[in-house]
């Protein structure tokens, strides 16, 4: 019997590419997306590769109770669940003073609470099987607090803490939890998936000068963004690891390991000076 992998947010980016990689590795993939009309692009690629039978599409908006309920009802039809890739997410930018609580909550609803809800739906199956892998797509933003990005950063910091606790809780049941921590990659998250808090778009915002500097830095860095295929291959590699061989953290991307090391080693004062020099 084929192993079964579920992916959230399969309509684009890492989720899209990971679906293809896992299908190539003989997984039966459940590609979930909140808008099933977006499945055509993925289906076309899968058909070209002769992999269309290896992927089933399932509607799932991780923030919708009704959608989560339908997903929960669908799960027993799978027989087994070997891998869950919690990938769905978006990035909300804005300055902490100006981001409304409602906007913070929306960010957390998708990147954090949505992920928890999907995990809770899947865990009983993995626990009964006494085997399973949960791969959570975190970010370098789960370790480093970039200015102008506190909603996203705090949602990913929360995910890091949650995943550490979860890993220790489910290990006795043979379930492994891993975090992938990418740097910047060329996906929709920095275009259609990126949102800015309403008040931070106001040209009279006191944070406007910093916003302009941040945008300049992002613009400069864009040609350095990685190929998302790298992350999809990492998802596949982790999914294919033998039980007991999965680490907790997988940082990936240009400059990510160096960034994490510097943040760990440098005194905060020095770190802060480097960041502020670029932004003020
Ligand atoms: N790209 C990067 O540089 C980068 C770096 C670090 C971490 N990440 C993380 O990687 C993950 C995937 O992002 P990506 O870069 O591949 O961006 P992406 O191309 O924008 O993909 C995001 C996916 O999440 C889906 N999604 C958003 N809200 C959802 C919801 N409520 N329910 C279900 N699906 C939802 C989107 O669906 P729609 O098509 O319907 O919008 C889309 O399929 C995210 O968790 C992100 O934080 C990305």
mmCIF file of C-alpha atoms in Angstrom, residues 66-268:
data_model
loop_
_atom_site.group_PDB
_atom_site.id
_atom_site.type_symbol
_atom_site.label_atom_id
_atom_site.label_comp_id
_atom_site.label_asym_id
_atom_site.label_seq_id
_atom_site.Cartn_x
_atom_site.Cartn_y
_atom_site.Cartn_z
ATOM 1 C CA UNK A 66 -16.940 24.124 8.490
ATOM 2 C CA UNK A 67 -14.067 23.285 6.170
ATOM 3 C CA UNK A 68 -12.105 21.701 9.027
ATOM 4 C CA UNK A 69 -15.188 19.674 9.947
ATOM 5 C CA UNK A 70 -15.492 18.352 6.368
ATOM 6 C CA UNK A 71 -11.765 17.552 6.390
ATOM 7 C CA UNK A 72 -12.157 15.616 9.662
ATOM 8 C CA UNK A 73 -15.028 13.618 8.168
ATOM 9 C CA UNK A 74 -12.914 12.853 5.102
ATOM 10 C CA UNK A 75 -9.858 11.556 7.024
ATOM 11 C CA UNK A 76 -11.176 8.078 7.973
ATOM 12 C CA UNK A 77 -11.584 7.308 4.243
ATOM 13 C CA UNK A 78 -7.791 7.372 3.874
ATOM 14 C CA UNK A 79 -7.042 4.178 5.781
ATOM 15 C CA UNK A 80 -3.693 5.534 6.992
ATOM 16 C CA UNK A 81 -1.903 8.877 7.254
ATOM 17 C CA UNK A 82 1.868 8.768 7.161
ATOM 18 C CA UNK A 83 2.871 12.396 6.642
ATOM 19 C CA UNK A 84 1.240 15.751 7.310
ATOM 20 C CA UNK A 85 2.847 18.840 5.776
ATOM 21 C CA UNK A 86 1.485 21.945 7.485
ATOM 22 C CA UNK A 87 2.366 24.483 4.830
ATOM 23 C CA UNK A 88 -0.580 26.917 4.394
ATOM 24 C CA UNK A 89 0.321 30.432 5.410
ATOM 25 C CA UNK A 90 0.603 34.069 4.481
ATOM 26 C CA UNK A 91 2.719 37.014 5.594
ATOM 27 C CA UNK A 92 1.251 40.099 7.195
ATOM 28 C CA UNK A 93 3.563 43.091 7.488
ATOM 29 C CA UNK A 94 3.072 46.337 9.343
ATOM 30 C CA UNK A 95 4.395 48.153 12.390
ATOM 31 C CA UNK A 96 3.391 46.838 15.792
ATOM 32 C CA UNK A 97 1.760 50.088 16.902
ATOM 33 C CA UNK A 98 -0.371 50.176 13.789
ATOM 34 C CA UNK A 99 -1.444 46.559 13.313
ATOM 35 C CA UNK A 100 -4.928 46.055 14.722
ATOM 36 C CA UNK A 101 -5.651 43.148 17.028
ATOM 37 C CA UNK A 102 -8.069 41.924 14.373
ATOM 38 C CA UNK A 103 -5.209 41.837 11.841
ATOM 39 C CA UNK A 104 -2.901 40.026 14.293
ATOM 40 C CA UNK A 105 -5.662 37.493 14.924
ATOM 41 C CA UNK A 106 -6.176 36.883 11.215
ATOM 42 C CA UNK A 107 -2.461 36.169 10.846
ATOM 43 C CA UNK A 108 -2.499 33.752 13.761
ATOM 44 C CA UNK A 109 -5.747 32.120 12.579
ATOM 45 C CA UNK A 110 -3.979 30.851 9.472
ATOM 46 C CA UNK A 111 -0.333 30.418 10.439
ATOM 47 C CA UNK A 112 -0.853 29.120 13.968
ATOM 48 C CA UNK A 113 -4.381 28.141 15.039
ATOM 49 C CA UNK A 114 -5.219 26.717 11.605
ATOM 50 C CA UNK A 115 -2.120 24.561 11.747
ATOM 51 C CA UNK A 116 -3.024 23.375 15.242
ATOM 52 C CA UNK A 117 -6.555 22.460 14.112
ATOM 53 C CA UNK A 118 -5.276 20.387 11.181
ATOM 54 C CA UNK A 119 -2.700 18.689 13.415
ATOM 55 C CA UNK A 120 -5.370 17.825 15.989
ATOM 56 C CA UNK A 121 -7.524 16.278 13.274
ATOM 57 C CA UNK A 122 -4.676 14.077 12.022
ATOM 58 C CA UNK A 123 -2.980 13.095 15.302
ATOM 59 C CA UNK A 124 -5.508 10.442 16.461
ATOM 60 C CA UNK A 125 -4.832 8.458 13.266
ATOM 61 C CA UNK A 126 -1.064 8.676 13.578
ATOM 62 C CA UNK A 127 -1.205 7.851 17.289
ATOM 63 C CA UNK A 128 -3.265 4.690 16.666
ATOM 64 C CA UNK A 129 -0.912 3.645 13.847
ATOM 65 C CA UNK A 130 2.022 4.381 16.193
ATOM 66 C CA UNK A 131 3.871 5.994 13.308
ATOM 67 C CA UNK A 132 3.716 9.302 11.464
ATOM 68 C CA UNK A 133 5.530 12.473 10.549
ATOM 69 C CA UNK A 134 4.399 16.060 10.908
ATOM 70 C CA UNK A 135 6.395 18.605 8.915
ATOM 71 C CA UNK A 136 5.644 22.192 9.899
ATOM 72 C CA UNK A 137 6.744 24.938 7.522
ATOM 73 C CA UNK A 138 8.155 27.606 9.787
ATOM 74 C CA UNK A 139 10.637 30.281 8.701
ATOM 75 C CA UNK A 140 13.821 32.064 9.612
ATOM 76 C CA UNK A 141 11.217 34.525 10.944
ATOM 77 C CA UNK A 142 10.579 31.930 13.653
ATOM 78 C CA UNK A 143 13.969 32.857 15.110
ATOM 79 C CA UNK A 144 14.708 36.409 14.029
ATOM 80 C CA UNK A 145 12.410 39.363 14.654
ATOM 81 C CA UNK A 146 12.496 41.507 11.531
ATOM 82 C CA UNK A 147 11.048 45.019 11.914
ATOM 83 C CA UNK A 148 7.806 45.725 10.040
ATOM 84 C CA UNK A 149 6.871 42.062 10.142
ATOM 85 C CA UNK A 150 5.816 41.377 13.731
ATOM 86 C CA UNK A 151 2.495 39.635 12.868
ATOM 87 C CA UNK A 152 4.261 37.069 10.685
ATOM 88 C CA UNK A 153 7.319 36.811 12.924
ATOM 89 C CA UNK A 154 5.271 36.250 16.076
ATOM 90 C CA UNK A 155 3.107 33.610 14.370
ATOM 91 C CA UNK A 156 6.249 31.695 13.354
ATOM 92 C CA UNK A 157 7.900 32.113 16.801
ATOM 93 C CA UNK A 158 4.700 30.626 18.262
ATOM 94 C CA UNK A 159 4.892 27.762 15.786
ATOM 95 C CA UNK A 160 8.476 27.025 16.851
ATOM 96 C CA UNK A 161 7.473 26.728 20.529
ATOM 97 C CA UNK A 162 4.372 24.700 19.744
ATOM 98 C CA UNK A 163 6.366 22.272 17.586
ATOM 99 C CA UNK A 164 9.032 21.743 20.266
ATOM 100 C CA UNK A 165 6.380 20.796 22.841
ATOM 101 C CA UNK A 166 4.447 18.686 20.349
ATOM 102 C CA UNK A 167 7.530 16.758 19.306
ATOM 103 C CA UNK A 168 8.181 15.665 22.898
ATOM 104 C CA UNK A 169 4.522 14.779 23.528
ATOM 105 C CA UNK A 170 4.023 12.558 20.491
ATOM 106 C CA UNK A 171 7.449 10.894 20.343
ATOM 107 C CA UNK A 172 6.314 8.012 22.609
ATOM 108 C CA UNK A 173 3.628 7.218 19.995
ATOM 109 C CA UNK A 174 6.172 6.935 17.191
ATOM 110 C CA UNK A 175 5.247 10.314 15.690
ATOM 111 C CA UNK A 176 8.021 12.675 14.643
ATOM 112 C CA UNK A 177 7.682 16.457 14.334
ATOM 113 C CA UNK A 178 10.016 18.512 12.152
ATOM 114 C CA UNK A 179 10.313 22.214 11.389
ATOM 115 C CA UNK A 180 11.508 23.508 8.036
ATOM 116 C CA UNK A 181 12.892 27.029 8.439
ATOM 117 C CA UNK A 182 13.330 28.640 5.023
ATOM 118 C CA UNK A 183 14.900 31.984 4.266
ATOM 119 C CA UNK A 184 13.452 33.933 1.334
ATOM 120 C CA UNK A 185 12.196 31.993 -1.683
ATOM 121 C CA UNK A 186 10.474 33.053 -4.903
ATOM 122 C CA UNK A 187 6.839 32.180 -4.222
ATOM 123 C CA UNK A 188 3.549 34.085 -4.142
ATOM 124 C CA UNK A 189 4.021 34.893 -0.464
ATOM 125 C CA UNK A 190 5.944 38.064 -1.324
ATOM 126 C CA UNK A 191 3.353 39.108 -3.932
ATOM 127 C CA UNK A 192 -0.282 37.930 -3.691
ATOM 128 C CA UNK A 193 0.310 36.187 -0.331
ATOM 129 C CA UNK A 194 1.747 39.315 1.305
ATOM 130 C CA UNK A 195 -0.457 41.781 3.066
ATOM 131 C CA UNK A 196 0.288 45.041 4.856
ATOM 132 C CA UNK A 197 -1.717 46.247 7.836
ATOM 133 C CA UNK A 198 -4.038 49.049 6.738
ATOM 134 C CA UNK A 199 -2.601 51.777 9.000
ATOM 135 C CA UNK A 200 0.967 51.065 7.920
ATOM 136 C CA UNK A 201 0.003 51.912 4.339
ATOM 137 C CA UNK A 202 -0.948 55.455 5.367
ATOM 138 C CA UNK A 203 1.599 57.846 3.807
ATOM 139 C CA UNK A 204 1.436 59.926 7.014
ATOM 140 C CA UNK A 205 2.418 56.997 9.223
ATOM 141 C CA UNK A 206 5.321 57.932 11.542
ATOM 142 C CA UNK A 207 6.916 54.633 10.479
ATOM 143 C CA UNK A 208 6.821 55.597 6.781
ATOM 144 C CA UNK A 209 10.600 56.319 6.527
ATOM 145 C CA UNK A 210 11.383 52.892 7.964
ATOM 146 C CA UNK A 211 8.831 51.283 5.653
ATOM 147 C CA UNK A 212 10.569 52.835 2.647
ATOM 148 C CA UNK A 213 13.976 51.575 3.832
ATOM 149 C CA UNK A 214 12.560 48.077 4.401
ATOM 150 C CA UNK A 215 10.995 48.066 0.941
ATOM 151 C CA UNK A 216 14.330 49.161 -0.562
ATOM 152 C CA UNK A 217 16.119 46.338 1.256
ATOM 153 C CA UNK A 218 13.513 43.823 0.068
ATOM 154 C CA UNK A 219 13.808 45.107 -3.483
ATOM 155 C CA UNK A 220 17.610 44.793 -3.358
ATOM 156 C CA UNK A 221 17.424 41.289 -1.935
ATOM 157 C CA UNK A 222 14.835 39.919 -4.355
ATOM 158 C CA UNK A 223 17.251 38.559 -6.919
ATOM 159 C CA UNK A 224 18.860 36.563 -4.078
ATOM 160 C CA UNK A 225 15.624 34.696 -3.306
ATOM 161 C CA UNK A 226 15.965 30.947 -3.612
ATOM 162 C CA UNK A 227 14.283 28.452 -5.916
ATOM 163 C CA UNK A 228 11.310 26.968 -3.967
ATOM 164 C CA UNK A 229 12.079 23.584 -5.514
ATOM 165 C CA UNK A 230 14.875 23.283 -2.882
ATOM 166 C CA UNK A 231 12.284 23.382 -0.105
ATOM 167 C CA UNK A 232 10.018 20.880 -1.892
ATOM 168 C CA UNK A 233 12.952 18.485 -2.135
ATOM 169 C CA UNK A 234 13.670 18.922 1.551
ATOM 170 C CA UNK A 235 10.008 18.118 2.342
ATOM 171 C CA UNK A 236 10.360 14.943 0.281
ATOM 172 C CA UNK A 237 13.657 13.990 1.942
ATOM 173 C CA UNK A 238 12.202 14.379 5.418
ATOM 174 C CA UNK A 239 9.035 12.486 4.442
ATOM 175 C CA UNK A 240 11.184 9.609 3.180
ATOM 176 C CA UNK A 241 13.417 9.372 6.257
ATOM 177 C CA UNK A 242 13.269 6.127 8.216
ATOM 178 C CA UNK A 243 11.441 6.308 11.574
ATOM 179 C CA UNK A 244 13.698 7.797 14.261
ATOM 180 C CA UNK A 245 15.894 9.698 11.807
ATOM 181 C CA UNK A 246 13.992 12.996 11.624
ATOM 182 C CA UNK A 247 15.588 16.011 13.302
ATOM 183 C CA UNK A 248 13.541 18.789 14.869
ATOM 184 C CA UNK A 249 14.889 21.683 12.780
ATOM 185 C CA UNK A 250 15.867 22.063 9.124
ATOM 186 C CA UNK A 251 17.016 25.597 8.299
ATOM 187 C CA UNK A 252 17.325 26.134 4.546
ATOM 188 C CA UNK A 253 18.196 28.987 2.188
ATOM 189 C CA UNK A 254 20.896 31.466 1.356
ATOM 190 C CA UNK A 255 22.458 33.015 4.450
ATOM 191 C CA UNK A 256 20.023 31.310 6.818
ATOM 192 C CA UNK A 257 22.519 29.242 8.809
ATOM 193 C CA UNK A 258 24.917 32.195 9.062
ATOM 194 C CA UNK A 259 22.077 34.496 10.138
ATOM 195 C CA UNK A 260 20.961 32.064 12.835
ATOM 196 C CA UNK A 261 24.517 31.595 14.070
ATOM 197 C CA UNK A 262 25.207 35.343 14.209
ATOM 198 C CA UNK A 263 21.975 35.974 16.095
ATOM 199 C CA UNK A 264 23.030 33.309 18.608
ATOM 200 C CA UNK A 265 26.616 34.457 19.015
ATOM 201 C CA UNK A 266 26.505 38.237 18.704
ATOM 202 C CA UNK A 267 25.584 40.313 21.726
ATOM 203 C CA UNK A 268 22.124 41.818 21.082
#
